[in-house]
Coordinates of C-alpha atoms in Angstrom, one line a residue:
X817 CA 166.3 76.8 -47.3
X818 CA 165.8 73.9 -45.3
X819 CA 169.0 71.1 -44.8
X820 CA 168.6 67.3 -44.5
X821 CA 170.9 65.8 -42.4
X822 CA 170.8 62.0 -42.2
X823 CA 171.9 59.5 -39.8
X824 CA 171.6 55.8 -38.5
X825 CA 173.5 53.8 -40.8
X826 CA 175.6 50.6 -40.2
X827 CA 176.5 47.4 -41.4
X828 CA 173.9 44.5 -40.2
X829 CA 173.6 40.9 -41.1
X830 CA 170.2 39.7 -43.5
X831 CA 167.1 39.9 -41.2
X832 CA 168.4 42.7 -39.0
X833 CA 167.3 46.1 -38.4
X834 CA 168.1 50.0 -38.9
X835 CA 166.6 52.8 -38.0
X836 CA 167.3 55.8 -40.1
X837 CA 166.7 59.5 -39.1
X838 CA 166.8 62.8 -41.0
X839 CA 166.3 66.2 -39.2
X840 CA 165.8 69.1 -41.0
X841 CA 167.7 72.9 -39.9
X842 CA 167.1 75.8 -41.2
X843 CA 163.9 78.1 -41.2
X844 CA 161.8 77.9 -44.0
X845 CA 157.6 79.7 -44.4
X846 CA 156.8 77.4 -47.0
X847 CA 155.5 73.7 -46.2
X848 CA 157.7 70.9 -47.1
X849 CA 157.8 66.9 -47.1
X850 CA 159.9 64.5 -46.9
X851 CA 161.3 61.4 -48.8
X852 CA 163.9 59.1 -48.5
X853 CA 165.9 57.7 -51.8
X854 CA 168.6 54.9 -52.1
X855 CA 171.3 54.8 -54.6
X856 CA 172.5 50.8 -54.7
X857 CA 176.3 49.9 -55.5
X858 CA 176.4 50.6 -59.3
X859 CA 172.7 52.0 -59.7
X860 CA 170.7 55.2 -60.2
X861 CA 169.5 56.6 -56.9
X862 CA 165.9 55.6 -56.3
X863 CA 162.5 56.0 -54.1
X864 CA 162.2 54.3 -51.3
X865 CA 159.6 55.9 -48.7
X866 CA 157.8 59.2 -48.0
X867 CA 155.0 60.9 -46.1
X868 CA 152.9 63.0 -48.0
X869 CA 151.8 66.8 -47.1
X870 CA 148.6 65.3 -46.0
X871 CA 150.2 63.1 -43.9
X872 CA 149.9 59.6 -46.5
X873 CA 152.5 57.7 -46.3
X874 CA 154.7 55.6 -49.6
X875 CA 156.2 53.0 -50.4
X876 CA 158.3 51.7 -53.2
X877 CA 157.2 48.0 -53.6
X878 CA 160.8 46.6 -52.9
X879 CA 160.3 47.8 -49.4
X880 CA 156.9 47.2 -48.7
X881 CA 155.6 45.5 -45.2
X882 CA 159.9 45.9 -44.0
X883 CA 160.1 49.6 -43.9
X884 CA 158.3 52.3 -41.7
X885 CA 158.4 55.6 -42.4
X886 CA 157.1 58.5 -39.5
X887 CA 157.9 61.6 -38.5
X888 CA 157.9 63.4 -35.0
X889 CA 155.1 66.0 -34.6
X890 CA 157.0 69.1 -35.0
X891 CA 157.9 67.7 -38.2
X892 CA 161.3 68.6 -37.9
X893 CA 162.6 64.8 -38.1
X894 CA 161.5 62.2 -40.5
X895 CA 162.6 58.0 -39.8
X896 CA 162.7 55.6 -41.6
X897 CA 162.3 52.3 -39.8
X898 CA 163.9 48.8 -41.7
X899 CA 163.4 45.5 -40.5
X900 CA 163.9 42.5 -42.8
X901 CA 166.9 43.8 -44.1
X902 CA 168.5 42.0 -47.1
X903 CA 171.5 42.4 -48.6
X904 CA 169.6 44.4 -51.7
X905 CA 168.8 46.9 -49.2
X906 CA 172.1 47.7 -49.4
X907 CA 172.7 51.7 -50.4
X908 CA 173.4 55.2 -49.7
X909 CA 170.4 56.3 -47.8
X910 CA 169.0 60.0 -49.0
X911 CA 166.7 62.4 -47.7
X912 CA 165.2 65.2 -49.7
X913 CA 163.3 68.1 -48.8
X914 CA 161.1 69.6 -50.6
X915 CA 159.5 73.0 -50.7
X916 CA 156.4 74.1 -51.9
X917 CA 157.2 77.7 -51.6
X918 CA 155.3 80.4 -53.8
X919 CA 154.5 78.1 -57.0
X920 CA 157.8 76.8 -57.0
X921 CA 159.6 73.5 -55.6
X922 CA 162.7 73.4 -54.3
X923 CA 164.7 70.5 -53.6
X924 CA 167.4 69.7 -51.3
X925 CA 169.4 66.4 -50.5
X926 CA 171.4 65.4 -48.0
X927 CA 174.8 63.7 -47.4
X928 CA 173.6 60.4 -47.1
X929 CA 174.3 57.8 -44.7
X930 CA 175.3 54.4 -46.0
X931 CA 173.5 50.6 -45.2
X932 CA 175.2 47.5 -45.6
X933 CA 173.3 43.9 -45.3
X934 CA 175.4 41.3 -45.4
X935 CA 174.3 38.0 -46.4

């Protein structure tokens, strides 16, 4: 199985900018993609970004046109790229991994790594 280990976070001031990595260890045959989730102060955890097996990339609408998701060509890192920020960014950051292994999916989180905006 394949372990997300995020990184990157701090505290910034409204209108600043974090970059957010998550590299992958382990070995894995199966192919696998990447997504990043948030979980707010209070809140359910929830999407924020991901790129696609075939190389798409997503958005959730909250984030759209401020964040930048891409990934290095071994595929062994995924970032996530925040300008804009605003103190409703502010969140644990998540990666998962996902597995497409033999029919089945498996999922793995990471830690986390926390953002804070300040107004």
């Amino acid at each position: 199985r394949l372990q997300p280990v995020e990184s990157g976070g701090g505290s910034v001031q409204a209108g600043g900018s974090l970059r957010l990595s998550c590299t992958v260890s382990g070995y894995t045959h199966c192919t696998y993609d990447m997504t990043w989730y948030r979980t707010p102060p209070g809140m359910v955890r929830e999407y924020v970004a991901t790129i696609e097996l075939d190389g798409r990339e997503g958005y959730a609408d909250s984030v759209k046109g401020r964040f930048t998701v891409s990934q290095d060509n071994a595929k062994s890192t995924m970032y996530l790229q925040m300008n804009s920020l605003k103190p409703e960014d502010t969140a644990m950051y998540y990666c998962k991994v996902i597995e497409y292994c033999d029919g089945q999916l498996l999922g793995t989180f990471g830690q986390g790594t926390q953002v804070t905006v300040s107004s």
